[in-house]
mmCIF file of C-alpha atoms and ligand atoms in Angstrom:
data_model
loop_
_atom_site.group_PDB
_atom_site.id
_atom_site.type_symbol
_atom_site.label_atom_id
_atom_site.label_comp_id
_atom_site.label_asym_id
_atom_site.label_seq_id
_atom_site.Cartn_x
_atom_site.Cartn_y
_atom_site.Cartn_z
ATOM 1 C CA MET A 1 -17.479 -0.144 11.143
ATOM 2 C CA SER A 2 -15.097 -1.822 13.542
ATOM 3 C CA VAL A 3 -14.932 -5.549 13.926
ATOM 4 C CA THR A 4 -14.475 -7.121 17.351
ATOM 5 C CA GLN A 5 -12.586 -10.237 18.403
ATOM 6 C CA GLN A 6 -15.881 -11.666 19.579
ATOM 7 C CA GLN A 7 -17.407 -11.309 16.111
ATOM 8 C CA VAL A 8 -14.413 -13.113 14.679
ATOM 9 C CA ILE A 9 -14.752 -15.949 17.195
ATOM 10 C CA GLU A 10 -18.478 -16.233 16.437
ATOM 11 C CA ALA A 11 -17.728 -16.527 12.718
ATOM 12 C CA LEU A 12 -15.041 -19.132 13.386
ATOM 13 C CA LYS A 13 -17.462 -21.288 15.395
ATOM 14 C CA ARG A 14 -19.041 -22.235 12.069
ATOM 15 C CA VAL A 15 -15.733 -23.660 10.820
ATOM 16 C CA ARG A 16 -15.104 -27.277 11.751
ATOM 17 C CA SER A 17 -11.554 -28.344 12.459
ATOM 18 C CA PRO A 18 -9.871 -31.669 11.651
ATOM 19 C CA ARG A 19 -10.140 -32.393 15.398
ATOM 20 C CA GLY A 20 -13.907 -32.729 14.979
ATOM 21 C CA VAL A 21 -14.727 -29.644 17.028
ATOM 22 C CA ALA A 22 -15.390 -26.052 16.031
ATOM 23 C CA LEU A 23 -12.202 -24.142 15.272
ATOM 24 C CA PRO A 24 -12.205 -21.904 18.390
ATOM 25 C CA ASP A 25 -12.471 -25.051 20.556
ATOM 26 C CA ALA A 26 -9.571 -26.864 18.924
ATOM 27 C CA GLY A 27 -6.942 -25.113 21.044
ATOM 28 C CA VAL A 28 -4.925 -23.966 18.056
ATOM 29 C CA LEU A 29 -5.688 -20.273 17.683
ATOM 30 C CA SER A 30 -3.243 -17.492 18.503
ATOM 31 C CA PRO A 31 -4.632 -14.298 20.028
ATOM 32 C CA ILE A 32 -6.785 -12.506 17.457
ATOM 33 C CA THR A 33 -5.953 -8.979 16.385
ATOM 34 C CA ALA A 34 -8.921 -7.060 14.997
ATOM 35 C CA ASN A 35 -7.961 -3.536 14.205
ATOM 36 C CA ASP A 36 -9.658 -1.087 11.921
ATOM 37 C CA GLY A 37 -11.380 -3.848 9.933
ATOM 38 C CA LYS A 38 -8.127 -5.800 9.604
ATOM 39 C CA VAL A 39 -8.024 -9.203 11.226
ATOM 40 C CA PHE A 40 -4.847 -11.189 11.887
ATOM 41 C CA PHE A 41 -4.262 -14.439 13.703
ATOM 42 C CA SER A 42 -2.575 -17.767 13.238
ATOM 43 C CA ILE A 43 -3.578 -21.399 13.540
ATOM 44 C CA ASN A 44 -0.782 -23.271 15.260
ATOM 45 C CA VAL A 45 -0.477 -26.965 14.564
ATOM 46 C CA GLU A 46 2.291 -29.493 14.272
ATOM 47 C CA ALA A 47 4.052 -29.752 10.932
ATOM 48 C CA SER A 48 2.843 -33.312 10.452
ATOM 49 C CA GLU A 49 -0.769 -32.075 10.591
ATOM 50 C CA ALA A 50 -0.308 -28.951 8.495
ATOM 51 C CA ARG A 51 -1.609 -30.403 5.265
ATOM 52 C CA ALA A 52 -4.859 -31.503 6.887
ATOM 53 C CA TRP A 53 -5.382 -27.998 8.258
ATOM 54 C CA GLU A 54 -4.876 -26.001 5.087
ATOM 55 C CA ASP A 55 -8.510 -26.359 4.139
ATOM 56 C CA THR A 56 -9.585 -25.196 7.587
ATOM 57 C CA ARG A 57 -7.324 -22.173 7.277
ATOM 58 C CA ALA A 58 -8.925 -21.266 3.942
ATOM 59 C CA GLN A 59 -12.427 -21.728 5.364
ATOM 60 C CA ALA A 60 -11.542 -19.602 8.379
ATOM 61 C CA GLU A 61 -10.254 -16.865 6.108
ATOM 62 C CA ALA A 62 -13.434 -16.960 4.031
ATOM 63 C CA ALA A 63 -15.600 -16.875 7.173
ATOM 64 C CA VAL A 64 -13.727 -13.871 8.569
ATOM 65 C CA ARG A 65 -13.812 -12.014 5.260
ATOM 66 C CA ALA A 66 -17.581 -12.461 5.147
ATOM 67 C CA ILE A 67 -18.039 -10.516 8.405
ATOM 68 C CA PRO A 68 -19.413 -7.066 7.529
ATOM 69 C CA GLY A 69 -16.715 -4.453 8.081
ATOM 70 C CA VAL A 70 -13.746 -6.747 7.509
ATOM 71 C CA ALA A 71 -11.429 -5.084 5.012
ATOM 72 C CA MET A 72 -8.779 -7.756 5.164
ATOM 73 C CA ALA A 73 -8.095 -11.023 6.892
ATOM 74 C CA MET A 74 -4.694 -12.578 7.209
ATOM 75 C CA ILE A 75 -4.690 -16.024 8.698
ATOM 76 C CA ALA A 76 -1.508 -18.005 8.846
ATOM 77 C CA LEU A 77 -1.047 -21.672 9.424
ATOM 78 C CA THR A 78 1.935 -22.017 11.705
ATOM 79 C CA ALA A 79 3.502 -25.422 11.552
ATOM 80 C CA GLU A 80 5.714 -26.269 14.486
ATOM 81 C CA ARG A 81 7.993 -29.188 13.959
ATOM 82 C CA LYS A 82 8.273 -31.623 16.860
ATOM 83 C CA ALA A 83 11.874 -32.363 17.706
ATOM 84 C CA GLY A 84 13.000 -35.319 15.640
ATOM 85 C CA ALA A 85 9.895 -35.429 13.465
ATOM 86 C CA ALA A 86 10.186 -35.107 9.726
ATOM 87 C CA ALA A 87 8.622 -32.005 8.257
ATOM 88 C CA PRO A 88 6.233 -32.243 5.361
ATOM 89 C CA PRO A 89 7.562 -31.278 1.953
ATOM 90 C CA PRO A 90 7.195 -27.616 1.067
ATOM 91 C CA ARG A 91 3.929 -26.573 -0.479
ATOM 92 C CA GLN A 92 2.824 -23.672 -2.558
ATOM 93 C CA GLY A 93 1.276 -20.785 -0.641
ATOM 94 C CA GLY A 94 0.249 -21.353 2.979
ATOM 95 C CA VAL A 95 2.907 -22.236 5.443
ATOM 96 C CA GLN A 96 6.214 -23.728 4.866
ATOM 97 C CA PRO A 97 8.733 -24.396 7.575
ATOM 98 C CA VAL A 98 11.789 -22.990 5.875
ATOM 99 C CA SER A 99 14.103 -25.493 7.409
ATOM 100 C CA ALA A 100 11.983 -28.281 5.977
ATOM 101 C CA HIS A 101 13.742 -31.019 4.169
ATOM 102 C CA ARG A 102 13.218 -30.762 0.429
ATOM 103 C CA PRO A 103 12.319 -33.914 -1.440
ATOM 104 C CA HIS A 104 14.622 -34.978 -4.231
ATOM 105 C CA GLN A 105 14.092 -32.488 -6.986
ATOM 106 C CA HIS A 106 13.317 -33.133 -10.557
ATOM 107 C CA PRO A 107 14.428 -30.232 -12.787
ATOM 108 C CA ALA A 108 10.793 -29.467 -13.613
ATOM 109 C CA ASP A 109 10.137 -29.264 -9.889
ATOM 110 C CA SER A 110 12.695 -26.536 -9.189
ATOM 111 C CA PRO A 111 11.618 -23.926 -6.645
ATOM 112 C CA MET A 112 10.993 -21.414 -9.450
ATOM 113 C CA SER A 113 8.589 -23.612 -11.335
ATOM 114 C CA ARG A 114 6.677 -24.513 -8.185
ATOM 115 C CA GLN A 115 5.445 -20.952 -7.699
ATOM 116 C CA ALA A 116 2.544 -19.846 -9.776
ATOM 117 C CA ALA A 117 3.290 -16.721 -11.770
ATOM 118 C CA ILE A 118 1.114 -13.738 -10.943
ATOM 119 C CA PRO A 119 -1.293 -13.166 -13.799
ATOM 120 C CA GLY A 120 -0.574 -9.901 -15.579
ATOM 121 C CA ILE A 121 2.912 -9.410 -14.107
ATOM 122 C CA ALA A 122 5.765 -10.206 -16.490
ATOM 123 C CA ALA A 123 8.602 -10.166 -13.943
ATOM 124 C CA VAL A 124 8.802 -9.918 -10.173
ATOM 125 C CA ILE A 125 12.203 -8.906 -8.826
ATOM 126 C CA ALA A 126 13.465 -8.535 -5.262
ATOM 127 C CA VAL A 127 15.622 -5.744 -3.894
ATOM 128 C CA ALA A 128 17.414 -7.211 -0.911
ATOM 129 C CA SER A 129 20.173 -6.405 1.548
ATOM 130 C CA GLY A 130 22.036 -8.472 4.080
ATOM 131 C CA LYS A 131 21.264 -5.945 6.810
ATOM 132 C CA GLY A 132 19.146 -2.888 7.492
ATOM 133 C CA GLY A 133 20.077 0.725 6.905
ATOM 134 C CA VAL A 134 22.143 0.284 3.736
ATOM 135 C CA GLY A 135 19.628 2.153 1.580
ATOM 136 C CA LYS A 136 17.695 -0.809 0.211
ATOM 137 C CA SER A 137 14.321 0.960 0.178
ATOM 138 C CA THR A 138 15.751 4.157 -1.291
ATOM 139 C CA THR A 139 17.350 2.066 -4.014
ATOM 140 C CA ALA A 140 14.174 0.038 -4.600
ATOM 141 C CA ILE A 141 11.990 3.073 -5.250
ATOM 142 C CA ASN A 142 14.560 4.882 -7.383
ATOM 143 C CA LEU A 143 15.154 1.705 -9.375
ATOM 144 C CA ALA A 144 11.385 1.369 -9.871
ATOM 145 C CA LEU A 145 11.279 4.988 -11.076
ATOM 146 C CA GLY A 146 14.255 4.354 -13.365
ATOM 147 C CA LEU A 147 12.436 1.385 -14.905
ATOM 148 C CA ARG A 148 9.371 3.590 -15.334
ATOM 149 C CA ASP A 149 11.529 6.156 -17.172
ATOM 150 C CA LEU A 150 12.492 3.407 -19.614
ATOM 151 C CA GLY A 151 8.836 3.157 -20.588
ATOM 152 C CA LEU A 152 7.928 0.119 -18.498
ATOM 153 C CA LYS A 153 4.794 -0.322 -16.401
ATOM 154 C CA VAL A 154 6.106 -0.777 -12.899
ATOM 155 C CA GLY A 155 4.741 -1.718 -9.502
ATOM 156 C CA LEU A 156 6.439 -1.471 -6.107
ATOM 157 C CA LEU A 157 5.618 -3.837 -3.286
ATOM 158 C CA ASP A 158 7.067 -2.864 0.074
ATOM 159 C CA ALA A 159 7.377 -6.190 1.835
ATOM 160 C CA ASP A 160 9.655 -4.875 4.558
ATOM 161 C CA ILE A 161 7.526 -6.027 7.442
ATOM 162 C CA TYR A 162 10.070 -4.892 10.010
ATOM 163 C CA GLY A 163 10.119 -1.285 8.849
ATOM 164 C CA PRO A 164 8.026 -0.427 5.825
ATOM 165 C CA SER A 165 9.537 2.704 4.230
ATOM 166 C CA VAL A 166 7.264 3.265 1.274
ATOM 167 C CA PRO A 167 4.791 5.486 3.177
ATOM 168 C CA ARG A 168 7.755 7.770 4.026
ATOM 169 C CA LEU A 169 9.325 7.570 0.571
ATOM 170 C CA THR A 170 6.086 8.441 -1.216
ATOM 171 C CA GLY A 171 4.144 10.432 1.349
ATOM 172 C CA LEU A 172 1.267 7.985 0.858
ATOM 173 C CA GLN A 173 -0.777 7.288 3.947
ATOM 174 C CA GLU A 174 -4.216 6.211 2.836
ATOM 175 C CA LYS A 175 -5.554 2.678 3.071
ATOM 176 C CA PRO A 176 -6.045 0.823 -0.201
ATOM 177 C CA LYS A 177 -9.650 0.503 -1.340
ATOM 178 C CA LEU A 178 -11.195 -2.793 -2.350
ATOM 179 C CA THR A 179 -12.613 -3.920 -5.661
ATOM 180 C CA ASP A 180 -16.030 -5.622 -5.724
ATOM 181 C CA ASP A 181 -14.343 -8.998 -5.482
ATOM 182 C CA LYS A 182 -12.401 -7.795 -2.416
ATOM 183 C CA LYS A 183 -9.029 -7.300 -4.086
ATOM 184 C CA MET A 184 -6.984 -4.387 -2.797
ATOM 185 C CA ILE A 185 -6.417 -1.595 -5.267
ATOM 186 C CA PRO A 186 -2.771 -0.502 -5.191
ATOM 187 C CA LEU A 187 -2.148 3.179 -4.565
ATOM 188 C CA SER A 188 -0.805 5.218 -7.418
ATOM 189 C CA ARG A 189 2.098 7.651 -7.196
ATOM 190 C CA PHE A 190 4.717 8.813 -9.685
ATOM 191 C CA GLY A 191 3.116 6.530 -12.269
ATOM 192 C CA LEU A 192 3.884 3.469 -10.108
ATOM 193 C CA SER A 193 1.341 1.040 -8.641
ATOM 194 C CA ILE A 194 2.273 0.828 -4.986
ATOM 195 C CA MET A 195 1.430 -1.499 -2.147
ATOM 196 C CA SER A 196 3.037 -1.512 1.283
ATOM 197 C CA ILE A 197 2.600 -3.547 4.390
ATOM 198 C CA GLY A 198 2.744 -0.094 6.011
ATOM 199 C CA PHE A 199 -0.646 0.745 4.459
ATOM 200 C CA LEU A 200 -2.186 -2.211 6.264
ATOM 201 C CA VAL A 201 -0.549 -2.433 9.651
ATOM 202 C CA ASP A 202 -0.721 0.409 12.123
ATOM 203 C CA GLU A 203 2.684 1.794 12.925
ATOM 204 C CA ASP A 204 1.734 2.336 16.550
ATOM 205 C CA SER A 205 0.626 -1.254 17.114
ATOM 206 C CA PRO A 206 3.648 -3.199 15.889
ATOM 207 C CA MET A 207 3.005 -6.809 15.118
ATOM 208 C CA ILE A 208 5.113 -9.731 16.058
ATOM 209 C CA TRP A 209 5.736 -11.514 12.817
ATOM 210 C CA ARG A 210 6.243 -15.230 12.824
ATOM 211 C CA GLY A 211 7.734 -16.718 9.665
ATOM 212 C CA PRO A 212 4.518 -18.190 8.256
ATOM 213 C CA MET A 213 2.589 -15.026 8.995
ATOM 214 C CA VAL A 214 5.103 -13.134 6.885
ATOM 215 C CA MET A 215 4.377 -15.388 3.958
ATOM 216 C CA SER A 216 0.619 -15.059 4.362
ATOM 217 C CA ALA A 217 0.943 -11.287 4.367
ATOM 218 C CA ILE A 218 3.209 -11.254 1.341
ATOM 219 C CA ASN A 219 1.074 -13.733 -0.557
ATOM 220 C CA GLN A 220 -1.897 -11.530 0.073
ATOM 221 C CA MET A 221 -0.085 -8.446 -1.142
ATOM 222 C CA LEU A 222 1.066 -10.297 -4.246
ATOM 223 C CA ARG A 223 -2.075 -12.143 -5.159
ATOM 224 C CA ASP A 224 -5.001 -10.328 -3.545
ATOM 225 C CA VAL A 225 -4.066 -7.005 -5.088
ATOM 226 C CA ALA A 226 -5.518 -5.799 -8.373
ATOM 227 C CA TRP A 227 -2.086 -5.094 -9.895
ATOM 228 C CA GLY A 228 -3.393 -5.029 -13.456
ATOM 229 C CA THR A 229 -0.741 -5.491 -16.135
ATOM 230 C CA LEU A 230 2.833 -4.779 -15.121
ATOM 231 C CA ASP A 231 6.153 -5.309 -16.844
ATOM 232 C CA VAL A 232 8.037 -5.388 -13.551
ATOM 233 C CA LEU A 233 7.020 -5.601 -9.918
ATOM 234 C CA VAL A 234 9.858 -4.503 -7.634
ATOM 235 C CA VAL A 235 9.658 -6.105 -4.184
ATOM 236 C CA ASP A 236 11.416 -4.256 -1.361
ATOM 237 C CA MET A 237 12.377 -7.203 0.831
ATOM 238 C CA PRO A 238 12.818 -7.219 4.602
ATOM 239 C CA PRO A 239 16.547 -6.770 5.335
ATOM 240 C CA GLY A 240 18.602 -9.760 6.369
ATOM 241 C CA THR A 241 18.891 -13.394 5.495
ATOM 242 C CA GLY A 242 16.861 -15.079 8.206
ATOM 243 C CA ASP A 243 14.025 -17.545 7.908
ATOM 244 C CA ALA A 244 11.426 -14.929 6.928
ATOM 245 C CA GLN A 245 13.588 -13.732 4.039
ATOM 246 C CA LEU A 246 14.380 -17.247 2.895
ATOM 247 C CA THR A 247 10.709 -18.210 2.935
ATOM 248 C CA LEU A 248 9.948 -15.154 0.880
ATOM 249 C CA ALA A 249 12.723 -15.789 -1.627
ATOM 250 C CA GLN A 250 11.497 -19.347 -1.919
ATOM 251 C CA ASN A 251 7.807 -18.584 -2.326
ATOM 252 C CA VAL A 252 7.604 -15.442 -4.387
ATOM 253 C CA PRO A 253 7.869 -16.196 -8.114
ATOM 254 C CA LEU A 254 11.036 -14.124 -8.549
ATOM 255 C CA LYS A 255 12.703 -13.637 -11.906
ATOM 256 C CA GLY A 256 15.717 -12.187 -10.158
ATOM 257 C CA ALA A 257 17.159 -10.332 -7.206
ATOM 258 C CA VAL A 258 19.239 -7.202 -6.804
ATOM 259 C CA ILE A 259 21.455 -6.913 -3.741
ATOM 260 C CA VAL A 260 22.224 -3.559 -2.179
ATOM 261 C CA SER A 261 25.370 -3.201 -0.123
ATOM 262 C CA THR A 262 27.534 -0.440 1.270
ATOM 263 C CA PRO A 263 31.298 -0.640 0.744
ATOM 264 C CA GLN A 264 32.107 -1.538 4.340
ATOM 265 C CA ASP A 265 33.434 -5.006 4.829
ATOM 266 C CA LEU A 266 30.783 -5.999 7.272
ATOM 267 C CA SER A 267 28.004 -5.089 4.935
ATOM 268 C CA LEU A 268 29.706 -7.025 2.166
ATOM 269 C CA ILE A 269 29.775 -10.112 4.317
ATOM 270 C CA ASP A 270 26.044 -9.669 4.773
ATOM 271 C CA ALA A 271 25.600 -9.132 1.044
ATOM 272 C CA ARG A 272 27.428 -12.413 0.414
ATOM 273 C CA ARG A 273 24.927 -14.141 2.671
ATOM 274 C CA GLY A 274 22.117 -12.593 0.631
ATOM 275 C CA LEU A 275 23.675 -13.906 -2.529
ATOM 276 C CA ALA A 276 23.983 -17.376 -1.058
ATOM 277 C CA MET A 277 20.347 -17.250 0.014
ATOM 278 C CA PHE A 278 19.052 -16.500 -3.488
ATOM 279 C CA ARG A 279 21.357 -19.086 -5.033
ATOM 280 C CA LYS A 280 20.056 -21.679 -2.614
ATOM 281 C CA VAL A 281 16.529 -21.146 -3.919
ATOM 282 C CA ASP A 282 17.626 -20.840 -7.573
ATOM 283 C CA VAL A 283 16.730 -17.184 -7.981
ATOM 284 C CA PRO A 284 19.154 -15.493 -10.399
ATOM 285 C CA VAL A 285 21.077 -12.597 -8.881
ATOM 286 C CA LEU A 286 20.789 -9.708 -11.350
ATOM 287 C CA GLY A 287 23.635 -7.907 -9.656
ATOM 288 C CA ILE A 288 25.030 -5.949 -6.734
ATOM 289 C CA ILE A 289 24.587 -2.206 -6.235
ATOM 290 C CA GLU A 290 27.049 -0.324 -4.067
ATOM 291 C CA ASN A 291 25.113 2.337 -2.196
ATOM 292 C CA MET A 292 26.736 5.182 -0.229
ATOM 293 C CA SER A 293 29.703 4.243 -2.354
ATOM 294 C CA TYR A 294 31.584 7.506 -1.949
ATOM 295 C CA PHE A 295 30.824 10.835 -0.354
ATOM 296 C CA GLN A 296 30.031 13.681 -2.656
ATOM 297 C CA CYS A 297 30.215 17.096 -1.076
ATOM 298 C CA PRO A 298 26.960 18.925 -1.759
ATOM 299 C CA GLN A 299 28.819 22.279 -1.830
ATOM 300 C CA CYS A 300 31.893 21.623 -3.939
ATOM 301 C CA GLY A 301 31.036 18.285 -5.561
ATOM 302 C CA THR A 302 34.378 16.814 -4.422
ATOM 303 C CA ARG A 303 34.358 13.084 -4.077
ATOM 304 C CA SER A 304 35.812 11.320 -1.011
ATOM 305 C CA ASP A 305 36.055 7.569 -0.783
ATOM 306 C CA ILE A 306 35.462 7.523 2.927
ATOM 307 C CA PHE A 307 34.557 3.866 3.106
ATOM 308 C CA GLY A 308 37.364 2.655 0.866
ATOM 309 C CA HIS A 309 34.985 2.417 -2.065
ATOM 310 C CA GLY A 310 35.015 -0.349 -4.679
ATOM 311 C CA GLY A 311 34.498 -3.306 -2.354
ATOM 312 C CA ALA A 312 31.189 -4.326 -3.887
ATOM 313 C CA ARG A 313 32.571 -4.209 -7.427
ATOM 314 C CA HIS A 314 35.447 -6.527 -6.466
ATOM 315 C CA GLU A 315 33.119 -8.778 -4.583
ATOM 316 C CA ALA A 316 30.738 -8.995 -7.537
ATOM 317 C CA GLU A 317 33.642 -9.885 -9.849
ATOM 318 C CA ARG A 318 34.897 -12.473 -7.429
ATOM 319 C CA LEU A 319 31.442 -14.035 -7.082
ATOM 320 C CA GLY A 320 30.679 -13.871 -10.798
ATOM 321 C CA VAL A 321 27.595 -11.671 -10.579
ATOM 322 C CA PRO A 322 27.050 -8.402 -12.459
ATOM 323 C CA PHE A 323 28.058 -5.181 -10.750
ATOM 324 C CA LEU A 324 25.195 -2.791 -11.441
ATOM 325 C CA GLY A 325 26.608 0.517 -10.279
ATOM 326 C CA GLU A 326 27.675 2.827 -7.477
ATOM 327 C CA ILE A 327 25.446 5.405 -5.868
ATOM 328 C CA PRO A 328 27.130 8.190 -3.891
ATOM 329 C CA LEU A 329 26.294 9.142 -0.355
ATOM 330 C CA HIS A 330 24.663 12.450 -1.081
ATOM 331 C CA MET A 331 22.476 14.797 0.876
ATOM 332 C CA ASP A 332 20.005 15.160 -2.014
ATOM 333 C CA ILE A 333 19.339 11.433 -2.089
ATOM 334 C CA ARG A 334 18.567 11.463 1.606
ATOM 335 C CA SER A 335 16.533 14.651 1.714
ATOM 336 C CA THR A 336 14.397 13.841 -1.339
ATOM 337 C CA SER A 337 13.691 10.316 -0.068
ATOM 338 C CA ASP A 338 12.767 11.486 3.355
ATOM 339 C CA ALA A 339 10.521 14.225 1.893
ATOM 340 C CA GLY A 340 8.467 11.647 -0.028
ATOM 341 C CA ASN A 341 9.773 12.672 -3.430
ATOM 342 C CA PRO A 342 12.666 10.376 -4.417
ATOM 343 C CA VAL A 343 15.516 11.814 -6.425
ATOM 344 C CA VAL A 344 14.693 10.168 -9.773
ATOM 345 C CA GLU A 345 11.288 11.851 -9.573
ATOM 346 C CA SER A 346 12.311 15.180 -8.084
ATOM 347 C CA GLU A 347 15.570 15.733 -9.977
ATOM 348 C CA PRO A 348 15.111 13.724 -13.168
ATOM 349 C CA LYS A 349 17.862 15.574 -15.025
ATOM 350 C CA GLY A 350 20.379 15.334 -12.191
ATOM 351 C CA PRO A 351 23.396 13.027 -11.918
ATOM 352 C CA HIS A 352 21.795 10.673 -9.378
ATOM 353 C CA ALA A 353 18.760 9.992 -11.548
ATOM 354 C CA ALA A 354 21.139 9.162 -14.400
ATOM 355 C CA ILE A 355 22.916 6.558 -12.250
ATOM 356 C CA TYR A 356 19.639 4.919 -11.220
ATOM 357 C CA ARG A 357 18.466 4.860 -14.839
ATOM 358 C CA THR A 358 21.695 3.168 -15.957
ATOM 359 C CA ILE A 359 21.175 0.530 -13.285
ATOM 360 C CA ALA A 360 17.525 0.190 -14.341
ATOM 361 C CA ALA A 361 18.573 -0.343 -17.964
ATOM 362 C CA SER A 362 20.880 -3.170 -16.961
ATOM 363 C CA VAL A 363 18.085 -4.780 -14.923
ATOM 364 C CA ARG A 364 15.628 -4.325 -17.803
ATOM 365 C CA ASP A 365 18.087 -5.951 -20.226
ATOM 366 C CA GLN A 366 18.362 -8.978 -18.009
ATOM 367 C CA LEU A 367 14.567 -9.283 -17.819
ATOM 368 C CA LYS A 368 13.816 -8.611 -21.438
ATOM 369 C CA ASP A 369 12.920 -12.192 -22.353
ATOM 370 C CA ALA A 370 10.347 -12.323 -19.564
ATOM 371 C CA ILE A 371 8.961 -8.899 -20.462
ATOM 372 C CA ALA A 372 8.784 -9.779 -24.165
ATOM 373 C CA ALA A 373 7.094 -13.096 -23.457
ATOM 374 C CA ALA A 374 4.307 -11.549 -21.363
HETATM 375 P P1 ADP B 1 17.121 0.389 4.300
HETATM 376 O O1 ADP B 1 15.902 0.170 3.441
HETATM 377 O O2 ADP B 1 18.311 -0.398 3.832
HETATM 378 O O3 ADP B 1 16.885 0.254 5.753
HETATM 379 P P2 ADP B 1 16.780 3.202 3.625
HETATM 380 O O4 ADP B 1 16.583 3.195 2.142
HETATM 381 O O5 ADP B 1 15.579 3.413 4.481
HETATM 382 O O6 ADP B 1 17.582 1.911 4.077
HETATM 383 O O7 ADP B 1 17.909 4.271 3.942
HETATM 384 C C1 ADP B 1 18.334 4.569 5.258
HETATM 385 C C2 ADP B 1 18.629 6.063 5.354
HETATM 386 O O8 ADP B 1 19.735 6.372 4.503
HETATM 387 C C3 ADP B 1 17.481 6.941 4.858
HETATM 388 O O9 ADP B 1 17.408 8.096 5.652
HETATM 389 C C4 ADP B 1 17.878 7.300 3.438
HETATM 390 O O10 ADP B 1 17.338 8.555 3.020
HETATM 391 C C5 ADP B 1 19.382 7.357 3.544
HETATM 392 N N1 ADP B 1 20.068 7.006 2.281
HETATM 393 C C6 ADP B 1 19.924 5.877 1.552
HETATM 394 N N2 ADP B 1 20.748 5.892 0.476
HETATM 395 C C7 ADP B 1 21.416 7.072 0.532
HETATM 396 C C8 ADP B 1 22.413 7.707 -0.284
HETATM 397 N N3 ADP B 1 22.897 7.105 -1.370
HETATM 398 N N4 ADP B 1 22.843 8.931 0.094
HETATM 399 C C9 ADP B 1 22.374 9.553 1.207
HETATM 400 N N5 ADP B 1 21.466 9.022 2.021
HETATM 401 C C10 ADP B 1 20.980 7.790 1.700
#
């Protein structure tokens, strides 16, 4: 059953806004996307009013979800800050202008403690990169598989809104089904519980993501998904260190972050920015992985350090973060990933799988208190 914009507007007419009129008449709605039972739009207000509108946003979401045929509703509150006006302090969930001034912090009010843990998940970790194309997603899935091989229950959340790769890396295409209480059921592949923004958004109708919308989408994929019990949830982050990434790092209850970099100088500069971003929001950096570290000839096995390998290791030492390992640039890693059967799964006894498992063991060791406490 397809849902129309008009049906959404009708449902929203029953929601009153803080301006005393029905929500569609308040002049705050973005265009509404209603596609395949998935409804997206934002409510745009000034930052100073955002708190008063949170309730309205929640009511609007409930009203839209109650429309027959709606599989998911993602409604973001977009707070624009007037020039010169003070932004409200950050809040849990909802919208948060990332540039907002943070009130003086008490240790118990650190960004980590402000985010509610996700019931059933012992540790959420991010796999991040300072820029796209360095192999972040390939690393994220192989790391998740390496953690699985260590006997852990692992989930993978592909939060790369700009280019979700998990459908390609796993061959999964289907839409998640819903539980009776309207939670999405993650897809299952290789023994991993998997959720991707790519399962929800059509590739041929790309969305324009505004910062707060990103957070609404991610929150939904974290909290409105029936993850069950997991030792580790690996989050494949959007590449880069912009506002969307910072908001994510700030709002997701992360136990740590892994940064993927290539050996080239430029990429290392980007990786350094990534590191600074996580430090800013008090998320521990579990380490740096150098991907495409050296070229390994698929025919003769000879190794060539075409990018002047070793940069990430030095950088990690200099910055005082663990260096987790080097992954070669190898045809098998590319071809298996692109065929939907990543190398740790397809060649479990091979040398690449062994590298990913060593990295996974180091990550697991750093998370063991959280895993043991769950
Ligand atoms: P990102 O998530 O950083 O954009 P991807 O993981 O999608 O990067 O990787 C980009 C491309 O590089 C993909 O085609 C992938 O198969 C390939 N790739 C990633 N890591 C390696 C590697 N170590 N060796 C060979 N190809 C790789």
